mmCIF file of C-alpha atoms in Angstrom:
data_model
loop_
_atom_site.group_PDB
_atom_site.id
_atom_site.type_symbol
_atom_site.label_atom_id
_atom_site.label_comp_id
_atom_site.label_asym_id
_atom_site.label_seq_id
_atom_site.Cartn_x
_atom_site.Cartn_y
_atom_site.Cartn_z
ATOM 1 C CA UNK Y 1 -0.284 8.797 -50.925
ATOM 2 C CA UNK Y 2 -3.483 6.946 -49.999
ATOM 3 C CA UNK Y 3 -1.513 4.189 -48.265
ATOM 4 C CA UNK Y 4 0.589 6.761 -46.475
ATOM 5 C CA UNK Y 5 -2.516 8.549 -45.216
ATOM 6 C CA UNK Y 6 -4.106 5.308 -44.008
ATOM 7 C CA UNK Y 7 -1.016 4.394 -42.048
ATOM 8 C CA UNK Y 8 -0.805 7.830 -40.473
ATOM 9 C CA UNK Y 9 -4.468 7.794 -39.492
ATOM 10 C CA UNK Y 10 -4.440 4.272 -38.027
ATOM 11 C CA UNK Y 11 -4.868 3.832 -34.291
ATOM 12 C CA UNK Y 12 -1.698 2.532 -32.655
ATOM 13 C CA UNK Y 13 -2.640 -0.556 -30.632
ATOM 14 C CA UNK Y 14 -0.276 -2.438 -28.314
ATOM 15 C CA UNK Y 15 -1.143 -6.137 -28.356
ATOM 16 C CA UNK Y 16 -0.308 -8.444 -25.439
ATOM 17 C CA UNK Y 17 -1.475 -11.862 -26.562
ATOM 18 C CA UNK Y 18 -0.125 -13.426 -23.389
ATOM 19 C CA UNK Y 19 -0.443 -17.105 -22.576
ATOM 20 C CA UNK Y 20 -2.591 -20.102 -23.438
ATOM 21 C CA UNK Y 21 -5.596 -19.150 -25.528
ATOM 22 C CA UNK Y 22 -4.766 -15.427 -25.263
ATOM 23 C CA UNK Y 23 -2.967 -15.028 -28.612
ATOM 24 C CA UNK Y 24 -5.659 -17.038 -30.425
ATOM 25 C CA UNK Y 25 -8.646 -15.021 -29.212
ATOM 26 C CA UNK Y 26 -6.848 -11.694 -29.674
ATOM 27 C CA UNK Y 27 -6.036 -12.612 -33.282
ATOM 28 C CA UNK Y 28 -9.766 -13.013 -33.942
ATOM 29 C CA UNK Y 29 -10.544 -9.714 -32.194
ATOM 30 C CA UNK Y 30 -8.062 -7.888 -34.421
ATOM 31 C CA UNK Y 31 -9.527 -9.604 -37.495
ATOM 32 C CA UNK Y 32 -13.019 -8.410 -36.572
ATOM 33 C CA UNK Y 33 -11.923 -4.823 -35.844
ATOM 34 C CA UNK Y 34 -10.369 -4.597 -39.297
ATOM 35 C CA UNK Y 35 -13.456 -6.171 -40.871
ATOM 36 C CA UNK Y 36 -15.478 -3.378 -39.253
ATOM 37 C CA UNK Y 37 -13.437 -0.896 -41.279
ATOM 38 C CA UNK Y 38 -11.300 0.576 -38.503
ATOM 39 C CA UNK Y 39 -7.651 1.156 -39.378
ATOM 40 C CA UNK Y 40 -5.347 -0.131 -36.653
ATOM 41 C CA UNK Y 41 -1.597 -0.593 -36.562
ATOM 42 C CA UNK Y 42 -0.616 -3.278 -34.038
ATOM 43 C CA UNK Y 43 2.627 -3.859 -32.159
ATOM 44 C CA UNK Y 44 3.072 -7.151 -30.300
ATOM 45 C CA UNK Y 45 4.552 -7.304 -26.809
ATOM 46 C CA UNK Y 46 5.793 -10.653 -25.522
ATOM 47 C CA UNK Y 47 4.612 -10.574 -21.921
ATOM 48 C CA UNK Y 48 3.048 -13.123 -19.603
ATOM 49 C CA UNK Y 49 3.859 -16.329 -17.807
ATOM 50 C CA UNK Y 50 5.804 -17.907 -20.649
ATOM 51 C CA UNK Y 51 8.017 -14.823 -20.987
ATOM 52 C CA UNK Y 52 8.630 -14.771 -17.236
ATOM 53 C CA UNK Y 53 9.693 -18.426 -17.239
ATOM 54 C CA UNK Y 54 12.027 -17.774 -20.152
ATOM 55 C CA UNK Y 55 13.981 -14.775 -18.892
ATOM 56 C CA UNK Y 56 12.345 -13.384 -15.738
ATOM 57 C CA UNK Y 57 10.710 -10.381 -17.456
ATOM 58 C CA UNK Y 58 7.261 -9.453 -16.155
ATOM 59 C CA UNK Y 59 6.860 -5.763 -17.003
ATOM 60 C CA UNK Y 60 9.965 -3.616 -16.859
ATOM 61 C CA UNK Y 61 9.772 0.149 -16.495
ATOM 62 C CA UNK Y 62 11.274 0.433 -19.970
ATOM 63 C CA UNK Y 63 8.500 -1.671 -21.507
ATOM 64 C CA UNK Y 64 5.908 0.261 -19.521
ATOM 65 C CA UNK Y 65 7.257 3.513 -20.992
ATOM 66 C CA UNK Y 66 6.941 1.999 -24.469
ATOM 67 C CA UNK Y 67 3.293 1.131 -23.787
ATOM 68 C CA UNK Y 68 2.494 4.722 -22.825
ATOM 69 C CA UNK Y 69 2.790 5.927 -26.422
ATOM 70 C CA UNK Y 70 -0.052 3.766 -27.754
ATOM 71 C CA UNK Y 71 -3.698 4.728 -28.227
ATOM 72 C CA UNK Y 72 -4.861 1.555 -26.467
ATOM 73 C CA UNK Y 73 -3.718 -1.841 -25.210
ATOM 74 C CA UNK Y 74 -5.462 -5.082 -26.195
ATOM 75 C CA UNK Y 75 -4.680 -8.009 -23.902
ATOM 76 C CA UNK Y 76 -5.613 -11.665 -24.345
ATOM 77 C CA UNK Y 77 -4.935 -13.552 -21.122
ATOM 78 C CA UNK Y 78 -1.864 -14.181 -18.990
ATOM 79 C CA UNK Y 79 -0.743 -16.865 -16.595
ATOM 80 C CA UNK Y 80 0.674 -20.374 -16.682
ATOM 81 C CA UNK Y 81 0.470 -23.153 -14.065
ATOM 82 C CA UNK Y 82 4.259 -23.123 -13.621
ATOM 83 C CA UNK Y 83 4.275 -19.546 -12.283
ATOM 84 C CA UNK Y 84 3.196 -19.089 -8.645
ATOM 85 C CA UNK Y 85 -0.141 -17.279 -8.172
ATOM 86 C CA UNK Y 86 0.164 -13.510 -7.846
ATOM 87 C CA UNK Y 87 3.483 -13.084 -9.673
ATOM 88 C CA UNK Y 88 2.037 -12.193 -13.078
ATOM 89 C CA UNK Y 89 -1.178 -10.724 -11.696
ATOM 90 C CA UNK Y 90 0.621 -8.233 -9.475
ATOM 91 C CA UNK Y 91 3.698 -7.699 -11.632
ATOM 92 C CA UNK Y 92 1.879 -7.200 -14.936
ATOM 93 C CA UNK Y 93 -1.868 -6.631 -14.638
ATOM 94 C CA UNK Y 94 -1.915 -4.617 -11.419
ATOM 95 C CA UNK Y 95 1.244 -2.738 -12.366
ATOM 96 C CA UNK Y 96 -0.388 -1.580 -15.599
ATOM 97 C CA UNK Y 97 -3.558 -0.581 -13.765
ATOM 98 C CA UNK Y 98 -1.649 1.425 -11.158
ATOM 99 C CA UNK Y 99 1.079 2.957 -13.338
ATOM 100 C CA UNK Y 100 -1.207 3.849 -16.269
ATOM 101 C CA UNK Y 101 -3.908 5.083 -13.846
ATOM 102 C CA UNK Y 102 -6.583 2.753 -15.188
ATOM 103 C CA UNK Y 103 -8.888 3.684 -12.354
ATOM 104 C CA UNK Y 104 -12.188 2.524 -13.886
ATOM 105 C CA UNK Y 105 -12.922 -1.096 -14.690
ATOM 106 C CA UNK Y 106 -16.057 -1.158 -16.838
ATOM 107 C CA UNK Y 107 -17.858 -4.411 -17.558
ATOM 108 C CA UNK Y 108 -21.138 -4.607 -19.479
ATOM 109 C CA UNK Y 109 -23.487 -7.559 -19.113
ATOM 110 C CA UNK Y 110 -26.232 -8.539 -21.533
ATOM 111 C CA UNK Y 111 -28.868 -11.121 -20.745
ATOM 112 C CA UNK Y 112 -30.482 -12.368 -23.933
ATOM 113 C CA UNK Y 113 -34.256 -12.299 -24.249
ATOM 114 C CA UNK Y 114 -36.073 -15.585 -23.675
ATOM 115 C CA UNK Y 115 -39.684 -16.701 -23.663
ATOM 116 C CA UNK Y 116 -39.752 -15.848 -19.945
ATOM 117 C CA UNK Y 117 -37.711 -12.648 -19.993
ATOM 118 C CA UNK Y 118 -37.394 -9.622 -22.290
ATOM 119 C CA UNK Y 119 -33.627 -9.532 -21.785
ATOM 120 C CA UNK Y 120 -31.610 -6.944 -19.921
ATOM 121 C CA UNK Y 121 -28.339 -5.011 -20.086
ATOM 122 C CA UNK Y 122 -26.470 -3.402 -17.196
ATOM 123 C CA UNK Y 123 -22.941 -2.161 -16.469
ATOM 124 C CA UNK Y 124 -20.681 -2.566 -13.440
ATOM 125 C CA UNK Y 125 -18.165 0.185 -12.700
ATOM 126 C CA UNK Y 126 -15.428 -1.129 -10.433
ATOM 127 C CA UNK Y 127 -12.829 1.115 -8.801
ATOM 128 C CA UNK Y 128 -9.622 -0.339 -10.214
ATOM 129 C CA UNK Y 129 -6.581 1.070 -8.404
ATOM 130 C CA UNK Y 130 -7.349 1.024 -4.665
ATOM 131 C CA UNK Y 131 -8.921 -1.217 -2.032
ATOM 132 C CA UNK Y 132 -7.193 -4.428 -0.874
ATOM 133 C CA UNK Y 133 -5.330 -4.746 -4.181
ATOM 134 C CA UNK Y 134 -2.898 -1.963 -3.293
ATOM 135 C CA UNK Y 135 -0.981 -4.483 -1.202
ATOM 136 C CA UNK Y 136 -1.120 -2.799 2.194
ATOM 137 C CA UNK Y 137 -0.477 -5.312 4.976
ATOM 138 C CA UNK Y 138 2.060 -7.863 6.122
ATOM 139 C CA UNK Y 139 2.853 -11.058 8.008
ATOM 140 C CA UNK Y 140 4.340 -11.623 11.461
ATOM 141 C CA UNK Y 141 5.774 -14.910 12.759
ATOM 142 C CA UNK Y 142 5.174 -16.615 9.408
ATOM 143 C CA UNK Y 143 4.972 -20.392 9.564
ATOM 144 C CA UNK Y 144 4.480 -20.535 13.332
ATOM 145 C CA UNK Y 145 1.312 -21.296 15.333
ATOM 146 C CA UNK Y 146 1.196 -17.589 16.211
ATOM 147 C CA UNK Y 147 1.296 -16.264 12.637
ATOM 148 C CA UNK Y 148 -0.550 -13.000 12.022
ATOM 149 C CA UNK Y 149 -1.519 -11.780 8.534
ATOM 150 C CA UNK Y 150 -3.117 -8.421 7.794
ATOM 151 C CA UNK Y 151 -4.458 -7.084 4.495
ATOM 152 C CA UNK Y 152 -5.780 -3.552 4.493
ATOM 153 C CA UNK Y 153 -8.152 -1.777 2.129
ATOM 154 C CA UNK Y 154 -6.879 1.602 0.957
ATOM 155 C CA UNK Y 155 -9.600 4.071 -0.052
ATOM 156 C CA UNK Y 156 -8.819 7.698 -0.842
ATOM 157 C CA UNK Y 157 -11.327 10.480 -1.255
ATOM 158 C CA UNK Y 158 -9.918 11.256 -4.709
ATOM 159 C CA UNK Y 159 -9.966 7.616 -5.816
ATOM 160 C CA UNK Y 160 -13.520 6.999 -4.674
ATOM 161 C CA UNK Y 161 -14.888 10.292 -5.995
ATOM 162 C CA UNK Y 162 -13.478 10.034 -9.504
ATOM 163 C CA UNK Y 163 -14.851 6.499 -9.866
ATOM 164 C CA UNK Y 164 -18.270 7.430 -8.477
ATOM 165 C CA UNK Y 165 -18.423 10.537 -10.672
ATOM 166 C CA UNK Y 166 -17.632 8.465 -13.778
ATOM 167 C CA UNK Y 167 -20.459 6.071 -12.846
ATOM 168 C CA UNK Y 168 -22.926 8.939 -12.402
ATOM 169 C CA UNK Y 169 -21.948 10.452 -15.746
ATOM 170 C CA UNK Y 170 -22.484 7.081 -17.392
ATOM 171 C CA UNK Y 171 -25.851 6.588 -15.683
ATOM 172 C CA UNK Y 172 -26.952 10.081 -16.735
ATOM 173 C CA UNK Y 173 -26.237 9.212 -20.376
ATOM 174 C CA UNK Y 174 -28.435 6.105 -20.335
ATOM 175 C CA UNK Y 175 -32.229 5.986 -20.789
ATOM 176 C CA UNK Y 176 -33.013 4.545 -17.364
ATOM 177 C CA UNK Y 177 -30.724 6.933 -15.440
ATOM 178 C CA UNK Y 178 -30.327 4.717 -12.403
ATOM 179 C CA UNK Y 179 -27.260 4.005 -10.252
ATOM 180 C CA UNK Y 180 -26.757 1.479 -7.466
ATOM 181 C CA UNK Y 181 -23.818 1.789 -5.086
ATOM 182 C CA UNK Y 182 -22.732 -1.567 -3.632
ATOM 183 C CA UNK Y 183 -20.629 -1.937 -0.498
ATOM 184 C CA UNK Y 184 -20.832 -3.328 3.047
ATOM 185 C CA UNK Y 185 -21.393 -0.153 5.028
ATOM 186 C CA UNK Y 186 -22.828 -1.922 8.072
ATOM 187 C CA UNK Y 187 -19.528 -3.730 8.744
ATOM 188 C CA UNK Y 188 -16.843 -1.807 6.837
ATOM 189 C CA UNK Y 189 -17.762 1.364 8.652
ATOM 190 C CA UNK Y 190 -14.733 3.415 7.605
ATOM 191 C CA UNK Y 191 -14.359 2.570 3.922
ATOM 192 C CA UNK Y 192 -18.113 2.106 3.528
ATOM 193 C CA UNK Y 193 -18.818 5.477 5.132
ATOM 194 C CA UNK Y 194 -16.448 7.194 2.700
ATOM 195 C CA UNK Y 195 -18.107 5.508 -0.280
ATOM 196 C CA UNK Y 196 -21.587 6.380 0.976
ATOM 197 C CA UNK Y 197 -20.798 10.028 1.710
ATOM 198 C CA UNK Y 198 -19.116 10.521 -1.656
ATOM 199 C CA UNK Y 199 -22.040 8.889 -3.455
ATOM 200 C CA UNK Y 200 -24.536 11.101 -1.628
ATOM 201 C CA UNK Y 201 -22.552 14.245 -2.400
ATOM 202 C CA UNK Y 202 -21.979 13.504 -6.090
ATOM 203 C CA UNK Y 203 -25.663 12.551 -6.443
ATOM 204 C CA UNK Y 204 -26.654 16.174 -5.796
ATOM 205 C CA UNK Y 205 -24.957 17.105 -9.087
ATOM 206 C CA UNK Y 206 -27.072 14.578 -11.008
ATOM 207 C CA UNK Y 207 -30.699 15.205 -9.985
ATOM 208 C CA UNK Y 208 -32.026 13.158 -12.932
ATOM 209 C CA UNK Y 209 -30.246 9.994 -11.769
ATOM 210 C CA UNK Y 210 -32.097 7.851 -9.226
ATOM 211 C CA UNK Y 211 -29.822 6.229 -6.649
ATOM 212 C CA UNK Y 212 -30.041 3.007 -4.646
ATOM 213 C CA UNK Y 213 -27.770 1.146 -2.254
ATOM 214 C CA UNK Y 214 -27.222 -2.611 -1.794
ATOM 215 C CA UNK Y 215 -25.016 -4.529 0.586
ATOM 216 C CA UNK Y 216 -22.711 -6.710 -1.499
ATOM 217 C CA UNK Y 217 -24.189 -9.967 -0.190
ATOM 218 C CA UNK Y 218 -27.665 -8.805 -1.216
ATOM 219 C CA UNK Y 219 -26.304 -7.740 -4.599
ATOM 220 C CA UNK Y 220 -24.985 -11.286 -5.161
ATOM 221 C CA UNK Y 221 -28.518 -12.590 -4.683
ATOM 222 C CA UNK Y 222 -30.083 -9.938 -6.922
ATOM 223 C CA UNK Y 223 -27.520 -10.516 -9.691
ATOM 224 C CA UNK Y 224 -28.887 -14.066 -9.921
ATOM 225 C CA UNK Y 225 -32.559 -13.613 -9.067
ATOM 226 C CA UNK Y 226 -33.386 -10.099 -10.242
ATOM 227 C CA UNK Y 227 -30.641 -8.470 -12.376
ATOM 228 C CA UNK Y 228 -33.228 -6.291 -14.111
ATOM 229 C CA UNK Y 229 -33.193 -3.993 -11.072
ATOM 230 C CA UNK Y 230 -29.727 -2.788 -12.131
ATOM 231 C CA UNK Y 231 -28.665 -0.196 -14.685
ATOM 232 C CA UNK Y 232 -25.250 1.106 -13.569
ATOM 233 C CA UNK Y 233 -23.590 -0.436 -10.514
ATOM 234 C CA UNK Y 234 -20.595 1.230 -8.849
ATOM 235 C CA UNK Y 235 -18.485 -0.511 -6.225
ATOM 236 C CA UNK Y 236 -14.992 -0.937 -4.843
ATOM 237 C CA UNK Y 237 -12.155 -3.032 -6.235
ATOM 238 C CA UNK Y 238 -12.684 -6.295 -4.352
ATOM 239 C CA UNK Y 239 -16.477 -6.338 -4.452
ATOM 240 C CA UNK Y 240 -16.341 -5.380 -8.113
ATOM 241 C CA UNK Y 241 -13.987 -8.242 -8.900
ATOM 242 C CA UNK Y 242 -16.405 -10.744 -7.366
ATOM 243 C CA UNK Y 243 -19.611 -9.223 -8.744
ATOM 244 C CA UNK Y 244 -18.345 -8.948 -12.293
ATOM 245 C CA UNK Y 245 -17.398 -12.628 -12.401
ATOM 246 C CA UNK Y 246 -20.866 -13.440 -11.125
ATOM 247 C CA UNK Y 247 -22.329 -11.088 -13.734
ATOM 248 C CA UNK Y 248 -20.511 -13.003 -16.428
ATOM 249 C CA UNK Y 249 -21.836 -16.306 -15.135
ATOM 250 C CA UNK Y 250 -25.466 -15.141 -15.250
ATOM 251 C CA UNK Y 251 -25.091 -13.452 -18.657
ATOM 252 C CA UNK Y 252 -24.168 -16.359 -20.862
ATOM 253 C CA UNK Y 253 -20.889 -17.439 -19.289
ATOM 254 C CA UNK Y 254 -17.367 -16.139 -18.873
ATOM 255 C CA UNK Y 255 -16.689 -16.747 -22.577
ATOM 256 C CA UNK Y 256 -18.836 -13.712 -23.375
ATOM 257 C CA UNK Y 257 -17.557 -11.398 -20.635
ATOM 258 C CA UNK Y 258 -15.619 -8.344 -21.820
ATOM 259 C CA UNK Y 259 -13.919 -5.592 -19.848
ATOM 260 C CA UNK Y 260 -12.320 -2.185 -20.174
ATOM 261 C CA UNK Y 261 -9.627 -0.830 -17.846
ATOM 262 C CA UNK Y 262 -10.025 2.883 -18.431
ATOM 263 C CA UNK Y 263 -8.030 6.028 -17.877
ATOM 264 C CA UNK Y 264 -10.885 8.488 -18.465
ATOM 265 C CA UNK Y 265 -8.474 11.439 -18.177
ATOM 266 C CA UNK Y 266 -6.613 9.956 -21.170
ATOM 267 C CA UNK Y 267 -3.191 10.681 -19.693
ATOM 268 C CA UNK Y 268 -2.148 7.268 -21.020
ATOM 269 C CA UNK Y 269 -3.589 4.315 -22.931
ATOM 270 C CA UNK Y 270 -6.531 2.326 -21.652
ATOM 271 C CA UNK Y 271 -6.426 -1.479 -21.658
ATOM 272 C CA UNK Y 272 -9.084 -3.882 -22.916
ATOM 273 C CA UNK Y 273 -9.243 -7.594 -22.113
ATOM 274 C CA UNK Y 274 -11.647 -10.526 -21.897
ATOM 275 C CA UNK Y 275 -12.472 -11.558 -18.360
ATOM 276 C CA UNK Y 276 -11.577 -15.228 -18.846
ATOM 277 C CA UNK Y 277 -8.171 -16.703 -18.072
ATOM 278 C CA UNK Y 278 -5.510 -18.287 -20.248
ATOM 279 C CA UNK Y 279 -7.130 -21.769 -20.147
ATOM 280 C CA UNK Y 280 -3.881 -23.724 -20.671
ATOM 281 C CA UNK Y 281 -5.826 -26.992 -20.891
ATOM 282 C CA UNK Y 282 -7.257 -25.995 -24.289
ATOM 283 C CA UNK Y 283 -4.361 -23.883 -25.578
ATOM 284 C CA UNK Y 284 -3.557 -24.656 -29.195
ATOM 285 C CA UNK Y 285 -6.751 -26.638 -29.807
ATOM 286 C CA UNK Y 286 -8.614 -23.867 -31.695
ATOM 287 C CA UNK Y 287 -11.636 -24.423 -29.441
ATOM 288 C CA UNK Y 288 -11.653 -21.258 -27.303
ATOM 289 C CA UNK Y 289 -14.597 -18.882 -27.687
ATOM 290 C CA UNK Y 290 -13.189 -15.564 -28.984
ATOM 291 C CA UNK Y 291 -16.356 -13.530 -28.445
ATOM 292 C CA UNK Y 292 -15.263 -12.050 -25.092
ATOM 293 C CA UNK Y 293 -12.061 -10.792 -26.730
ATOM 294 C CA UNK Y 294 -14.020 -9.446 -29.708
ATOM 295 C CA UNK Y 295 -16.449 -7.633 -27.418
ATOM 296 C CA UNK Y 296 -13.499 -6.226 -25.467
ATOM 297 C CA UNK Y 297 -12.158 -4.857 -28.751
ATOM 298 C CA UNK Y 298 -15.580 -3.260 -29.314
ATOM 299 C CA UNK Y 299 -15.211 -1.504 -25.941
ATOM 300 C CA UNK Y 300 -11.822 -0.285 -27.155
ATOM 301 C CA UNK Y 301 -13.465 1.194 -30.248
ATOM 302 C CA UNK Y 302 -16.078 2.898 -28.062
ATOM 303 C CA UNK Y 303 -13.306 4.586 -26.085
ATOM 304 C CA UNK Y 304 -11.501 5.599 -29.282
ATOM 305 C CA UNK Y 305 -14.662 7.260 -30.582
ATOM 306 C CA UNK Y 306 -15.516 4.592 -33.178
ATOM 307 C CA UNK Y 307 -19.026 4.101 -31.792
ATOM 308 C CA UNK Y 308 -20.659 2.953 -35.027
ATOM 309 C CA UNK Y 309 -18.101 0.215 -35.658
ATOM 310 C CA UNK Y 310 -18.321 -0.910 -32.031
ATOM 311 C CA UNK Y 311 -22.100 -1.208 -32.212
ATOM 312 C CA UNK Y 312 -21.907 -3.160 -35.473
ATOM 313 C CA UNK Y 313 -19.487 -5.603 -33.846
ATOM 314 C CA UNK Y 314 -21.799 -6.093 -30.874
ATOM 315 C CA UNK Y 315 -24.731 -6.737 -33.205
ATOM 316 C CA UNK Y 316 -22.676 -9.275 -35.166
ATOM 317 C CA UNK Y 317 -21.668 -11.032 -31.934
ATOM 318 C CA UNK Y 318 -25.281 -11.194 -30.738
ATOM 319 C CA UNK Y 319 -26.188 -13.614 -33.538
ATOM 320 C CA UNK Y 320 -25.600 -17.347 -32.949
ATOM 321 C CA UNK Y 321 -22.004 -18.405 -33.664
ATOM 322 C CA UNK Y 322 -20.593 -21.917 -33.483
ATOM 323 C CA UNK Y 323 -17.414 -23.650 -34.545
ATOM 324 C CA UNK Y 324 -13.733 -23.338 -33.838
ATOM 325 C CA UNK Y 325 -12.004 -20.188 -32.601
ATOM 326 C CA UNK Y 326 -11.125 -19.166 -36.158
ATOM 327 C CA UNK Y 327 -14.525 -20.223 -37.523
ATOM 328 C CA UNK Y 328 -16.316 -17.910 -35.107
ATOM 329 C CA UNK Y 329 -13.954 -15.041 -35.898
ATOM 330 C CA UNK Y 330 -14.427 -15.561 -39.634
ATOM 331 C CA UNK Y 331 -18.208 -15.715 -39.252
ATOM 332 C CA UNK Y 332 -18.435 -12.489 -37.251
ATOM 333 C CA UNK Y 333 -16.048 -10.751 -39.652
ATOM 334 C CA UNK Y 334 -18.159 -11.880 -42.614
ATOM 335 C CA UNK Y 335 -21.282 -10.383 -41.045
ATOM 336 C CA UNK Y 336 -19.512 -7.042 -40.851
ATOM 337 C CA UNK Y 337 -18.234 -7.254 -44.410
ATOM 338 C CA UNK Y 338 -21.697 -8.105 -45.673
#
C-alpha cells in the first residue's frame, strides 16, 4: 500500500531530453530532485533535432495533447547542426509556448558575493507568446535586388497586461518591492506606448511597489555595470530574450542560467529548461555543467509548491562543484541526502 500511495502522489513530469548534452544534464536534474525527497514519475518524449532527422517529427498535435496531461515539462536542449535554423525552435519550442499558453518566461540571476561586492539577485520576466516571435511578416521579390522583408511585433492589451501584472505580483512579494519596465518607447512608439500605459495603470494597484523605466540599450549597460539597481525586470519577448542571455553572462555564465516557461493560470503544464543550447561539440563527453538544468528543476519545484525542496537544491548548487557532469550531479545530490 505504501508503494501504491507513493506512485499515486508522485508528480507526473514529461521529460524531453532533446539533443546533444540535453539528456545528460536532465538526467542529473532528475537525480537531484529525487535526492531532495520529491516523488516524481517521469515519461520520456523523443523530440528534437535527431528525431526530426530520423522521421520528420517535430511536435505533432497528438504529442502536444499527450503533454497537456502532465504536471510539468522538463526540457534539456534541442537542436543539431544538420537541421536548418528555426525549424526546431519554431516547430517545437515556440509551438509549446504558444499552444500551452506559457506566457511568462521567468529567469532568475544570482551574482555571487566577492570582496568587492555583496552579491545580488534579480529576476527578469519576459513576455513569452507575443512580439516578433509570433511570425507576422513576409517577403516580396525574394532573391532579387529589390527584395523586401518585413517582421512585425504583435502586442495585445491582454498579453501585455497579464505579463505586467504577474511581474508586479512577484515584485510585491519580494523584500525590495521594485519593478523596472524595459522597452524602447522613444522609437517603438506604438508597442512601447502600450507597454508604458499598461505598466502605469497596473502600478496603481500596487502602491507598495516602486517603478522605474529603462530603454533597452541603457538596460544592457546597467546589466553589466550596475545590476544591483534591479529587482524585478519586465519586458517584451525580443528584448527579454537578449537581456536574459546577457544576465546569464554577467551572473557566472550560461552554464548556470535557468528558466521557467510558465502558464500561471495553470490551464496546462509549465515547461522548465536551462538557457544553454545542445552543445553538440561536447555531447557524450560527460563534461557539460548540469547546474543550469538542476536549477531549472528547482524552479519547477517552486511552481509545484515544493518550495522547501527547491530552496535546498539552490543552496546545494551555490557551493563549489567541480568534475564531470555525473560527478557534479552526484555531489549536489549527496549534499541533499546529508
